[in-house]
Tab-separated table of C-alpha atoms in Angstrom:
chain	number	residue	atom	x	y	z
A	747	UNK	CA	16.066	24.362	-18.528
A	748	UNK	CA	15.447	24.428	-15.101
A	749	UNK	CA	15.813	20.638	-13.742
A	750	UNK	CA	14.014	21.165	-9.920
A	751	UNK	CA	11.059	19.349	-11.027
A	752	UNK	CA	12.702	16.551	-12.502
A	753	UNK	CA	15.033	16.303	-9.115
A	754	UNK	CA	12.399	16.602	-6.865
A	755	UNK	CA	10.365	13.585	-9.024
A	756	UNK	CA	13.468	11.798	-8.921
A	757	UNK	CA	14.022	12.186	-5.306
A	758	UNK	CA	10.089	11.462	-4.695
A	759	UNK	CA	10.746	8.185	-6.835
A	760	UNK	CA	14.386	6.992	-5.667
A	761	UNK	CA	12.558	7.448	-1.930
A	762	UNK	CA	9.499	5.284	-2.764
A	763	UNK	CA	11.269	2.502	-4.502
A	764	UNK	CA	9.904	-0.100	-2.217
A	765	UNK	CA	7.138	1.729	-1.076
A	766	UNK	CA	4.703	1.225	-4.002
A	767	UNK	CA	1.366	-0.468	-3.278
A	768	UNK	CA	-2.299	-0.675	-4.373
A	769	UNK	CA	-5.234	1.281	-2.797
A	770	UNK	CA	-8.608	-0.270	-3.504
A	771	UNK	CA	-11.900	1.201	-3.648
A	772	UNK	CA	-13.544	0.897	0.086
A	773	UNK	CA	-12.652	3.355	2.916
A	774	UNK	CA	-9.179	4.140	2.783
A	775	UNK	CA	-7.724	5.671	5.849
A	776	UNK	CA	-5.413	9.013	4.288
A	777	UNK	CA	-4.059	10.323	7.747
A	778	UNK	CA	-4.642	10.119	11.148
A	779	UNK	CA	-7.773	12.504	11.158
A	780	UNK	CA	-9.317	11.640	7.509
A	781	UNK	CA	-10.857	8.562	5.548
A	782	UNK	CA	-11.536	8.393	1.744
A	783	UNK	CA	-13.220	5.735	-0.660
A	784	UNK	CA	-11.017	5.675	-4.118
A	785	UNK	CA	-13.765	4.900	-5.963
A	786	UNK	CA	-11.288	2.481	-8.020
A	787	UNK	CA	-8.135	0.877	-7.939
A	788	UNK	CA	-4.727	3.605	-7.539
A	789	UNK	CA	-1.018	2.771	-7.501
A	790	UNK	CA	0.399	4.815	-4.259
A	791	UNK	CA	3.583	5.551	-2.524
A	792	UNK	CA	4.247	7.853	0.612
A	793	UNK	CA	7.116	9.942	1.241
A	794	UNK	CA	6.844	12.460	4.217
A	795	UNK	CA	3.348	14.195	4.567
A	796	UNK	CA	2.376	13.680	0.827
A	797	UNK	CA	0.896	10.392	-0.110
A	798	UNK	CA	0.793	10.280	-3.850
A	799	UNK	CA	-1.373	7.975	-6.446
A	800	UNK	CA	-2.167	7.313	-9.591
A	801	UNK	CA	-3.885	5.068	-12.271
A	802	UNK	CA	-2.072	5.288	-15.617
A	803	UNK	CA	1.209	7.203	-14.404
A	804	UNK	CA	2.331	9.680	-12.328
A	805	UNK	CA	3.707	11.868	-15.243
A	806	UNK	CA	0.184	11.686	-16.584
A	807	UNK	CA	-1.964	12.570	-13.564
A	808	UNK	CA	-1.478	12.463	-9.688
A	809	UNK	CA	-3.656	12.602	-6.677
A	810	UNK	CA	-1.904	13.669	-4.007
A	811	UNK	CA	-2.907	13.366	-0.416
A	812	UNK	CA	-0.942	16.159	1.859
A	813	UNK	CA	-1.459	14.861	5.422
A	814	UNK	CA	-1.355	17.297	8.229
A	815	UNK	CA	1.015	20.263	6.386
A	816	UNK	CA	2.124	21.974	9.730
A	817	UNK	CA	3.379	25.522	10.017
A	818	UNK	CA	6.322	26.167	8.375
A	819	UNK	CA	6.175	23.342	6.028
A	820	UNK	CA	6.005	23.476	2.201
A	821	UNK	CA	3.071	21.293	0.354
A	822	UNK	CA	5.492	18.597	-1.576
A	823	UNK	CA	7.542	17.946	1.747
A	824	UNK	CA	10.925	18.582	0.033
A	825	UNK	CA	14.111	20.270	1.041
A	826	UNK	CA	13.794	23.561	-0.950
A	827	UNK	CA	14.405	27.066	0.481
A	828	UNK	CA	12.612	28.544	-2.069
A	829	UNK	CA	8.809	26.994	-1.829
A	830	UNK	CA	6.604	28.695	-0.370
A	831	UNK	CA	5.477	27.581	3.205
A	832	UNK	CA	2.120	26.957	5.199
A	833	UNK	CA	0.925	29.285	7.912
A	834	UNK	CA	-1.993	28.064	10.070
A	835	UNK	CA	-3.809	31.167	9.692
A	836	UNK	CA	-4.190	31.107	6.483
A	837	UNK	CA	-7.704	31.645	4.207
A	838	UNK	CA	-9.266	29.424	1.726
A	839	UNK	CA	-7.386	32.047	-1.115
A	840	UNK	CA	-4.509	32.101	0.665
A	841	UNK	CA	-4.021	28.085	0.378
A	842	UNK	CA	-5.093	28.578	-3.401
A	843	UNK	CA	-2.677	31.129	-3.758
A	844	UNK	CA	0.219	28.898	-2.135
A	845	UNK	CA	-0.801	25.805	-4.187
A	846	UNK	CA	-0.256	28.056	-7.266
A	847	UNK	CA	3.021	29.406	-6.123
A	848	UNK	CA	4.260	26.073	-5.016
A	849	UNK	CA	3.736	24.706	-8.249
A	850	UNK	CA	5.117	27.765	-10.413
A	851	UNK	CA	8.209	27.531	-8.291
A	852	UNK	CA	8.656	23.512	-9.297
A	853	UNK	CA	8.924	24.374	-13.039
A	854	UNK	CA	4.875	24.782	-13.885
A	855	UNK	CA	4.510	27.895	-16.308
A	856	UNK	CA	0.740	30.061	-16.099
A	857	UNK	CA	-0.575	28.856	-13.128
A	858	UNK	CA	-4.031	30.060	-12.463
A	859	UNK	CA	-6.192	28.964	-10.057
A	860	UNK	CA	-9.691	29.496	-10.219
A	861	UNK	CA	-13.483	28.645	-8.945
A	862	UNK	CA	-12.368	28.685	-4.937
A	863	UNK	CA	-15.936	27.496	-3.209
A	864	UNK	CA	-16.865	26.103	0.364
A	865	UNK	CA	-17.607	22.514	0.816
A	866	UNK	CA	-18.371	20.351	3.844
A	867	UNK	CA	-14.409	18.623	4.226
A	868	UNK	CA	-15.859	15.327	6.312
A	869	UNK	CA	-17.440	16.831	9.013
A	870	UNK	CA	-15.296	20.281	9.054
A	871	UNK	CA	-15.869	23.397	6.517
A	872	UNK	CA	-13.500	23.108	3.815
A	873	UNK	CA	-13.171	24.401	0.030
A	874	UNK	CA	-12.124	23.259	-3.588
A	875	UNK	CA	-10.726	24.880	-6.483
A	876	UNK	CA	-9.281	24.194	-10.077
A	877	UNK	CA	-5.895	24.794	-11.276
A	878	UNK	CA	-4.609	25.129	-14.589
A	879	UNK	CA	-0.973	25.401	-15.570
A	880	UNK	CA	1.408	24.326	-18.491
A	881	UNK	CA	4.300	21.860	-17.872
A	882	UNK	CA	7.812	23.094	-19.196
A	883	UNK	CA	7.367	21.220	-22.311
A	884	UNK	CA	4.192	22.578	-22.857
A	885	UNK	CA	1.702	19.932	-21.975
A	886	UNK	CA	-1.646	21.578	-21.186
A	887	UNK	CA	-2.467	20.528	-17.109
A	888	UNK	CA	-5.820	20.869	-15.315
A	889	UNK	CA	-5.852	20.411	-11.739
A	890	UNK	CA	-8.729	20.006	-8.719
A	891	UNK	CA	-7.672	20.501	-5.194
A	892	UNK	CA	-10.114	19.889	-1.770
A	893	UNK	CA	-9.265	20.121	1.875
A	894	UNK	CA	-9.698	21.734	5.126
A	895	UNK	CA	-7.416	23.956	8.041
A	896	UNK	CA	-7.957	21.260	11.141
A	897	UNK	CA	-6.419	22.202	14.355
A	898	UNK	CA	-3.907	24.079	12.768
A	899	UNK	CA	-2.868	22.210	10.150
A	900	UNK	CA	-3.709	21.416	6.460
A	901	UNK	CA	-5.053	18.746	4.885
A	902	UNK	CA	-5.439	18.917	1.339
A	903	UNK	CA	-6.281	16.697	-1.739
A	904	UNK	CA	-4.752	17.395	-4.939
A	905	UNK	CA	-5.447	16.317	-8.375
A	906	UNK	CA	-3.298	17.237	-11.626
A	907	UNK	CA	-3.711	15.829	-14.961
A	908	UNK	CA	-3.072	15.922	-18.485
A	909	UNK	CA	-5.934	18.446	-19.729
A	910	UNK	CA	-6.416	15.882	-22.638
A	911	UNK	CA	-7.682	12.340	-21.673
A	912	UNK	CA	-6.762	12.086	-18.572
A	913	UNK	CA	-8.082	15.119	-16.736
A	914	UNK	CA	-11.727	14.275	-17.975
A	915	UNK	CA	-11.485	10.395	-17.725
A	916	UNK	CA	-10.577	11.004	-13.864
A	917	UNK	CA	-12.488	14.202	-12.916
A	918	UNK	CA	-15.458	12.264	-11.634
A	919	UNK	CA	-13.524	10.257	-9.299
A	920	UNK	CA	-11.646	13.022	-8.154
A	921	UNK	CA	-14.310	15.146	-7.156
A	922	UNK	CA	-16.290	11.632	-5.559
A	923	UNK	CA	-12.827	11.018	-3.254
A	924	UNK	CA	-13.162	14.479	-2.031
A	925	UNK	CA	-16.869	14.693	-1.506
A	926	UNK	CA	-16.170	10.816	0.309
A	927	UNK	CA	-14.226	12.239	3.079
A	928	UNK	CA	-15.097	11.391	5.890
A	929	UNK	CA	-13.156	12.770	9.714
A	930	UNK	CA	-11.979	9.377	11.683
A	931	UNK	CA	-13.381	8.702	14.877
């Protein structure tokens, strides 16, 4: 069995002991340059670049917040040689295809990712896609992710969830957060 996902959830975890709090639904300030309204109540902690919630668990479904991925940088902002890394000039597929391999290389098995469209990001071009993917033990996972390329960097919302009851309890809120961002002034 391959144990890098469950070290780098155990490092995320040991690291945000103390940092746990409660995000409530009003404007929400996610980084320096973006805004969101949660739509509900979220659990959160912060560890680097990657500001993580959830409602019912975060082995059931996360929303993750990646603030400001700079070049050179992998998505989960974890010591690991072998994820794959950001480069400013990258496309809309390009950032799908990273977001797949980042999460094949942390243990995920069939990642696909699928339905890559433009949106309005806040007040900068953007795009959205869906992921799908299988944990190691098997559990089906369904995924939305949303964000932009700003001044070089990447800011992206991502979503993953139990394909069963949680995925489809949550979707709607997901896809409300990302069409609520707004840019800060």
């Amino acid at each position: 069995m391959n144990n890098r996902p469950v070290l780098a959830f155990a490092a995320l975890l040991l690291g945000a002991c103390s940092a746990y709090s409660v995000i409530d639904a009003g404007q929400y300030r996610v980084s320096e340059v973006f805004s969101v309204d949660p739509q509900i109540s979220w659990s959160r902690y912060r560890i680097g670049h990657v500001d993580t919630w959830s409602v019912d668990g975060y082995r059931l479904h996360t929303l993750r917040f990646l603030d400001g991925v700079e070049d050179g940088q992998n998505l989960m902002d974890i010591k690991d040689d072998d994820l794959p890394v950001f480069d400013s000039s990258m496309t809309a597929t390009e950032v799908q295809e990273l977001v797949v391999d980042t999460l094949s290389n942390l243990g995920a098995v069939n990642v696909e990712g699928s339905d890559l469209d433009p949106i309005d990001f806040g007040s900068v071009p953007g795009f959205r896609f869906n992921v799908a993917f299988l944990t190691e033990d098997g559990l089906e996972m369904e995924g939305i992710a949303g964000g932009t390329i700003f001044e070089a960097k990447l800011y992206l919302i991502l979503y993953t969830a139990a394909r069963q009851h949680y995925f489809p309890s949550y979707r709607d809120h997901v896809l409300q957060i990302i069409d609520s961002v707004q840019k800060n002034t």
